[in-house]
């Protein structure tokens, strides 16, 4: 059908030229001849024109196809970008939530750090205050002991200087004066002797370690009951004094002084015992405070 239409069009074109020539002869007296060569030229021009138009159309179609391809590629890329954007949006939301959590944690940590800093300042002040109190209480507890200790050491030195012959002499006395019995009775009571009759005391005072047990005596062994007993049984007697003990025997004077020094030192220890407990408690609290301070 297309070929018939083309042939018909060529025939019509050729005839229209012939008719135009006839009209031209009538109007202008000019004669143009249309030969088969002209018809072949017409066909050639028609074919060239068709080919040019086909090439133009093909080029346009190519551009159109390329444009469509680009559109399809763009549509695909847009779809991929939209999918990626959706994923990124989810990831962004997760990152935002993570950032919010981290920010809250950071703020919370900062608040905790501020609380710890304040606690550290308070604990440091508390530790310094306790340290001052400990030193004050320790000074109070040690002051009287430091005053009494030289007298005790002096008495121990005096006892260390007792001539063993004096002790042997006193042992030989079957019934010594009361002041001698009082002196050795009080001393032997401190040394833990249960029975304080003179025959028992006589054996005690000539033991090899008698003097060394006095010099190395632990004052903490003196109980309040022991102090009260010595006071009531010995020191309450008017005739029991240092001068009379010294006059009775050169061994009794140092022992009397030692016994009095031990009782005084024991009384001070008894009085400062609560202070020492308090100091120990404060020291423990101070250690706990330092531990808390180091952990902040």
PDB file of C-alpha atoms in Angstrom, residues 79-204:
ATOM      1  CA  UNK A  79      14.153   5.030  43.060  1.00  0.00           C
ATOM      2  CA  UNK A  80      17.506   3.803  44.377  1.00  0.00           C
ATOM      3  CA  UNK A  81      18.181   7.187  45.948  1.00  0.00           C
ATOM      4  CA  UNK A  82      14.751   7.164  47.530  1.00  0.00           C
ATOM      5  CA  UNK A  83      15.411   3.693  48.932  1.00  0.00           C
ATOM      6  CA  UNK A  84      18.833   4.818  50.108  1.00  0.00           C
ATOM      7  CA  UNK A  85      17.292   7.976  51.512  1.00  0.00           C
ATOM      8  CA  UNK A  86      14.764   5.906  53.432  1.00  0.00           C
ATOM      9  CA  UNK A  87      17.594   3.770  54.840  1.00  0.00           C
ATOM     10  CA  UNK A  88      19.662   6.872  55.610  1.00  0.00           C
ATOM     11  CA  UNK A  89      16.642   8.437  57.260  1.00  0.00           C
ATOM     12  CA  UNK A  90      16.295   5.378  59.529  1.00  0.00           C
ATOM     13  CA  UNK A  91      20.049   5.403  60.211  1.00  0.00           C
ATOM     14  CA  UNK A  92      19.895   9.139  60.873  1.00  0.00           C
ATOM     15  CA  UNK A  93      17.060   8.628  63.328  1.00  0.00           C
ATOM     16  CA  UNK A  94      19.057   5.891  65.067  1.00  0.00           C
ATOM     17  CA  UNK A  95      22.130   8.146  65.163  1.00  0.00           C
ATOM     18  CA  UNK A  96      20.004  10.945  66.556  1.00  0.00           C
ATOM     19  CA  UNK A  97      18.665   8.666  69.269  1.00  0.00           C
ATOM     20  CA  UNK A  98      22.197   7.478  70.025  1.00  0.00           C
ATOM     21  CA  UNK A  99      23.371  11.079  70.141  1.00  0.00           C
ATOM     22  CA  UNK A 100      20.496  11.949  72.496  1.00  0.00           C
ATOM     23  CA  UNK A 101      21.411   9.006  74.733  1.00  0.00           C
ATOM     24  CA  UNK A 102      25.092   9.984  74.722  1.00  0.00           C
ATOM     25  CA  UNK A 103      24.195  13.589  75.421  1.00  0.00           C
ATOM     26  CA  UNK A 104      21.973  12.589  78.318  1.00  0.00           C
ATOM     27  CA  UNK A 105      24.709  10.276  79.624  1.00  0.00           C
ATOM     28  CA  UNK A 106      27.282  13.020  79.257  1.00  0.00           C
ATOM     29  CA  UNK A 107      25.062  15.467  81.140  1.00  0.00           C
ATOM     30  CA  UNK A 108      24.341  12.808  83.758  1.00  0.00           C
ATOM     31  CA  UNK A 109      28.059  11.954  84.077  1.00  0.00           C
ATOM     32  CA  UNK A 110      28.830  15.640  84.396  1.00  0.00           C
ATOM     33  CA  UNK A 111      26.242  15.972  87.145  1.00  0.00           C
ATOM     34  CA  UNK A 112      27.628  12.894  88.888  1.00  0.00           C
ATOM     35  CA  UNK A 113      31.152  14.274  88.531  1.00  0.00           C
ATOM     36  CA  UNK A 114      29.992  17.549  90.064  1.00  0.00           C
ATOM     37  CA  UNK A 115      28.395  15.654  92.951  1.00  0.00           C
ATOM     38  CA  UNK A 116      31.608  13.651  93.411  1.00  0.00           C
ATOM     39  CA  UNK A 117      33.646  16.852  93.300  1.00  0.00           C
ATOM     40  CA  UNK A 118      31.508  18.365  96.037  1.00  0.00           C
ATOM     41  CA  UNK A 119      31.718  15.123  98.009  1.00  0.00           C
ATOM     42  CA  UNK A 120      35.494  15.158  97.586  1.00  0.00           C
ATOM     43  CA  UNK A 121      35.683  18.712  98.911  1.00  0.00           C
ATOM     44  CA  UNK A 122      33.442  17.836 101.864  1.00  0.00           C
ATOM     45  CA  UNK A 123      35.384  14.631 102.568  1.00  0.00           C
ATOM     46  CA  UNK A 124      38.680  16.492 102.386  1.00  0.00           C
ATOM     47  CA  UNK A 125      37.417  19.109 104.829  1.00  0.00           C
ATOM     48  CA  UNK A 126      36.054  16.339 107.055  1.00  0.00           C
ATOM     49  CA  UNK A 127      39.387  14.480 106.930  1.00  0.00           C
ATOM     50  CA  UNK A 128      41.309  17.645 107.805  1.00  0.00           C
ATOM     51  CA  UNK A 129      38.922  18.398 110.677  1.00  0.00           C
ATOM     52  CA  UNK A 130      39.221  14.847 112.023  1.00  0.00           C
ATOM     53  CA  UNK A 131      42.983  15.037 111.745  1.00  0.00           C
ATOM     54  CA  UNK A 132      42.968  18.192 113.885  1.00  0.00           C
ATOM     55  CA  UNK A 133      40.648  16.580 116.453  1.00  0.00           C
ATOM     56  CA  UNK A 134      42.793  13.416 116.559  1.00  0.00           C
ATOM     57  CA  UNK A 135      45.946  15.414 117.238  1.00  0.00           C
ATOM     58  CA  UNK A 136      44.196  17.426 119.958  1.00  0.00           C
ATOM     59  CA  UNK A 137      42.741  14.325 121.642  1.00  0.00           C
ATOM     60  CA  UNK A 138      46.042  12.460 121.334  1.00  0.00           C
ATOM     61  CA  UNK A 139      47.888  15.395 122.869  1.00  0.00           C
ATOM     62  CA  UNK A 140      45.443  15.441 125.784  1.00  0.00           C
ATOM     63  CA  UNK A 141      45.762  11.669 126.238  1.00  0.00           C
ATOM     64  CA  UNK A 142      49.559  11.704 126.119  1.00  0.00           C
ATOM     65  CA  UNK A 143      50.226  14.865 128.115  1.00  0.00           C
ATOM     66  CA  UNK A 144      49.725  13.329 131.599  1.00  0.00           C
ATOM     67  CA  UNK A 145      51.443  10.097 130.547  1.00  0.00           C
ATOM     68  CA  UNK A 146      54.468  12.032 129.326  1.00  0.00           C
ATOM     69  CA  UNK A 147      54.589  13.815 132.673  1.00  0.00           C
ATOM     70  CA  UNK A 148      54.314  10.570 134.665  1.00  0.00           C
ATOM     71  CA  UNK A 149      56.632   8.412 132.556  1.00  0.00           C
ATOM     72  CA  UNK A 150      59.950  10.038 133.631  1.00  0.00           C
ATOM     73  CA  UNK A 151      59.107   9.367 137.280  1.00  0.00           C
ATOM     74  CA  UNK A 152      58.323   5.739 136.455  1.00  0.00           C
ATOM     75  CA  UNK A 153      61.577   5.298 134.524  1.00  0.00           C
ATOM     76  CA  UNK A 154      63.509   6.910 137.374  1.00  0.00           C
ATOM     77  CA  UNK A 155      61.876   4.554 139.856  1.00  0.00           C
ATOM     78  CA  UNK A 156      62.727   1.554 137.675  1.00  0.00           C
ATOM     79  CA  UNK A 157      66.331   2.735 137.520  1.00  0.00           C
ATOM     80  CA  UNK A 158      66.395   3.037 141.305  1.00  0.00           C
ATOM     81  CA  UNK A 159      65.003  -0.466 141.696  1.00  0.00           C
ATOM     82  CA  UNK A 160      67.652  -1.752 139.283  1.00  0.00           C
ATOM     83  CA  UNK A 161      70.241  -0.314 141.655  1.00  0.00           C
ATOM     84  CA  UNK A 162      69.031  -2.261 144.712  1.00  0.00           C
ATOM     85  CA  UNK A 163      71.808  -4.347 146.247  1.00  0.00           C
ATOM     86  CA  UNK A 164      70.857  -8.046 146.230  1.00  0.00           C
ATOM     87  CA  UNK A 165      72.466  -8.340 149.663  1.00  0.00           C
ATOM     88  CA  UNK A 166      69.751  -6.054 150.985  1.00  0.00           C
ATOM     89  CA  UNK A 167      67.095  -8.408 149.669  1.00  0.00           C
ATOM     90  CA  UNK A 168      68.913 -11.381 151.186  1.00  0.00           C
ATOM     91  CA  UNK A 169      69.067  -9.565 154.487  1.00  0.00           C
ATOM     92  CA  UNK A 170      65.351  -8.796 154.416  1.00  0.00           C
ATOM     93  CA  UNK A 171      64.611 -12.446 153.638  1.00  0.00           C
ATOM     94  CA  UNK A 172      66.452 -13.434 156.759  1.00  0.00           C
ATOM     95  CA  UNK A 173      64.155 -11.363 158.952  1.00  0.00           C
ATOM     96  CA  UNK A 174      61.524 -13.631 160.524  1.00  0.00           C
ATOM     97  CA  UNK A 175      59.314 -10.698 161.535  1.00  0.00           C
ATOM     98  CA  UNK A 176      60.295  -7.430 159.829  1.00  0.00           C
ATOM     99  CA  UNK A 177      58.821  -4.028 160.727  1.00  0.00           C
ATOM    100  CA  UNK A 178      55.316  -3.310 159.343  1.00  0.00           C
ATOM    101  CA  UNK A 179      56.585  -0.733 156.803  1.00  0.00           C
ATOM    102  CA  UNK A 180      58.817  -3.418 155.212  1.00  0.00           C
ATOM    103  CA  UNK A 181      55.926  -5.892 155.066  1.00  0.00           C
ATOM    104  CA  UNK A 182      53.688  -3.165 153.604  1.00  0.00           C
ATOM    105  CA  UNK A 183      56.249  -2.287 150.907  1.00  0.00           C
ATOM    106  CA  UNK A 184      56.895  -5.830 149.765  1.00  0.00           C
ATOM    107  CA  UNK A 185      53.243  -6.782 150.156  1.00  0.00           C
ATOM    108  CA  UNK A 186      52.126  -3.968 147.824  1.00  0.00           C
ATOM    109  CA  UNK A 187      54.926  -4.757 145.329  1.00  0.00           C
ATOM    110  CA  UNK A 188      54.171  -8.490 145.349  1.00  0.00           C
ATOM    111  CA  UNK A 189      50.463  -7.773 144.926  1.00  0.00           C
ATOM    112  CA  UNK A 190      51.310  -5.828 141.753  1.00  0.00           C
ATOM    113  CA  UNK A 191      53.469  -8.750 140.602  1.00  0.00           C
ATOM    114  CA  UNK A 192      50.469 -11.063 140.881  1.00  0.00           C
ATOM    115  CA  UNK A 193      51.323 -12.923 144.098  1.00  0.00           C
ATOM    116  CA  UNK A 194      48.108 -14.431 145.480  1.00  0.00           C
ATOM    117  CA  UNK A 195      49.145 -15.051 149.100  1.00  0.00           C
ATOM    118  CA  UNK A 196      50.872 -12.117 150.775  1.00  0.00           C
ATOM    119  CA  UNK A 197      52.009 -13.658 154.050  1.00  0.00           C
ATOM    120  CA  UNK A 198      55.598 -12.823 154.937  1.00  0.00           C
ATOM    121  CA  UNK A 199      56.922 -16.396 154.507  1.00  0.00           C
ATOM    122  CA  UNK A 200      55.583 -16.422 150.933  1.00  0.00           C
ATOM    123  CA  UNK A 201      56.830 -12.885 150.236  1.00  0.00           C
ATOM    124  CA  UNK A 202      60.312 -13.817 151.600  1.00  0.00           C
ATOM    125  CA  UNK A 203      60.635 -16.524 148.971  1.00  0.00           C
ATOM    126  CA  UNK A 204      59.478 -14.155 146.219  1.00  0.00           C
TER     127      UNK A 204
END
